[in-house]
């Protein structure tokens, strides 16, 4: 059925997967399907370790947004990367959840923050919990404001870029979601947002 669908839309398996890696890889990490991950890497003819690190923000954002599976998914991801990096002692020694988060901090946080503006209350709550989970993994506390403040300018800048289609055309509904997320971000970050509000350009 999948093969027939791809043939109908004129895509090969390789084209299809390359186009959808940011969705496919997080789903496979969440389900801890190592075999499928290796198959994807084989089809797109890329190193699995590079695929994972290139898409780490998408993977981590989904891990944090699904708080009931955060710990197991991150444990699976780190252990898999450790095994894939055995031949690179320097990279292996620096591998940790905080280091992975630092490498993609702004992208990761923006993906979670946008969900704060979702019209579904459950999704909004999941995003709030995701920020707390991310804060705990990075700082060993739940002070979300302190967690966000060092990179707040980058976060707001990227949200503004998304509103103004700098990162590609966004639908009107998605832009409304981003605008709503600003309000939630201000409530959650509290005093950490002071001094940054002039940067918001709607």
Tab-separated table of C-alpha atoms in Angstrom, residues 73-155:
chain	number	residue	atom	x	y	z
A	73	UNK	CA	13.055	7.498	24.529
A	74	UNK	CA	16.029	9.628	25.589
A	75	UNK	CA	17.736	6.625	27.194
A	76	UNK	CA	17.302	4.687	23.941
A	77	UNK	CA	18.609	7.619	21.885
A	78	UNK	CA	21.708	8.207	24.014
A	79	UNK	CA	22.591	4.511	24.178
A	80	UNK	CA	22.180	4.183	20.410
A	81	UNK	CA	24.371	7.229	19.744
A	82	UNK	CA	26.981	5.934	22.186
A	83	UNK	CA	27.161	2.679	20.281
A	84	UNK	CA	27.304	4.438	16.906
A	85	UNK	CA	30.108	6.732	18.128
A	86	UNK	CA	32.370	4.043	19.584
A	87	UNK	CA	34.956	4.815	16.915
A	88	UNK	CA	35.084	8.488	17.908
A	89	UNK	CA	36.269	8.694	21.550
A	90	UNK	CA	36.227	12.512	21.630
A	91	UNK	CA	32.608	12.754	20.484
A	92	UNK	CA	31.659	9.874	22.777
A	93	UNK	CA	33.144	11.569	25.844
A	94	UNK	CA	31.059	14.702	25.197
A	95	UNK	CA	27.794	12.842	24.577
A	96	UNK	CA	25.048	13.531	27.105
A	97	UNK	CA	21.459	14.744	27.159
A	98	UNK	CA	22.528	18.305	28.121
A	99	UNK	CA	25.125	18.396	25.316
A	100	UNK	CA	22.561	17.212	22.762
A	101	UNK	CA	20.137	19.878	23.974
A	102	UNK	CA	22.784	22.596	23.871
A	103	UNK	CA	23.613	21.719	20.263
A	104	UNK	CA	20.050	22.510	19.156
A	105	UNK	CA	18.727	24.616	22.022
A	106	UNK	CA	16.884	27.372	20.131
A	107	UNK	CA	15.336	25.036	17.539
A	108	UNK	CA	14.301	22.589	20.262
A	109	UNK	CA	12.746	25.191	22.536
A	110	UNK	CA	10.920	26.935	19.678
A	111	UNK	CA	9.312	23.648	18.602
A	112	UNK	CA	7.992	23.153	22.118
A	113	UNK	CA	6.960	26.789	22.645
A	114	UNK	CA	4.862	26.851	19.453
A	115	UNK	CA	2.791	24.015	20.927
A	116	UNK	CA	1.894	26.331	23.832
A	117	UNK	CA	-0.350	28.110	21.329
A	118	UNK	CA	-2.193	25.003	20.169
A	119	UNK	CA	-5.985	25.192	20.187
A	120	UNK	CA	-6.149	21.838	21.989
A	121	UNK	CA	-5.861	22.157	25.763
A	122	UNK	CA	-4.162	18.773	26.042
A	123	UNK	CA	-1.443	19.806	23.602
A	124	UNK	CA	-0.884	23.056	25.497
A	125	UNK	CA	-0.525	21.161	28.768
A	126	UNK	CA	1.896	18.720	27.140
A	127	UNK	CA	4.022	21.644	25.952
A	128	UNK	CA	4.086	23.163	29.443
A	129	UNK	CA	5.178	19.825	30.886
A	130	UNK	CA	7.737	19.445	28.096
A	131	UNK	CA	9.398	22.736	29.037
A	132	UNK	CA	9.604	21.614	32.658
A	133	UNK	CA	11.045	18.243	31.596
A	134	UNK	CA	13.602	19.928	29.350
A	135	UNK	CA	14.564	22.332	32.132
A	136	UNK	CA	15.050	19.453	34.559
A	137	UNK	CA	17.273	17.560	32.120
A	138	UNK	CA	19.423	20.620	31.428
A	139	UNK	CA	19.569	22.366	34.833
A	140	UNK	CA	18.420	19.764	37.372
A	141	UNK	CA	15.664	22.147	38.515
A	142	UNK	CA	12.289	23.314	37.218
A	143	UNK	CA	12.982	27.060	36.825
A	144	UNK	CA	11.789	27.418	33.233
A	145	UNK	CA	12.469	31.162	33.173
A	146	UNK	CA	16.137	30.689	34.088
A	147	UNK	CA	16.357	27.851	31.561
A	148	UNK	CA	15.066	30.030	28.708
A	149	UNK	CA	16.617	33.400	29.548
A	150	UNK	CA	20.171	32.893	28.131
A	151	UNK	CA	18.739	32.087	24.692
A	152	UNK	CA	15.525	34.132	24.830
A	153	UNK	CA	16.651	36.571	22.145
A	154	UNK	CA	17.316	33.708	19.723
A	155	UNK	CA	13.996	32.082	20.576
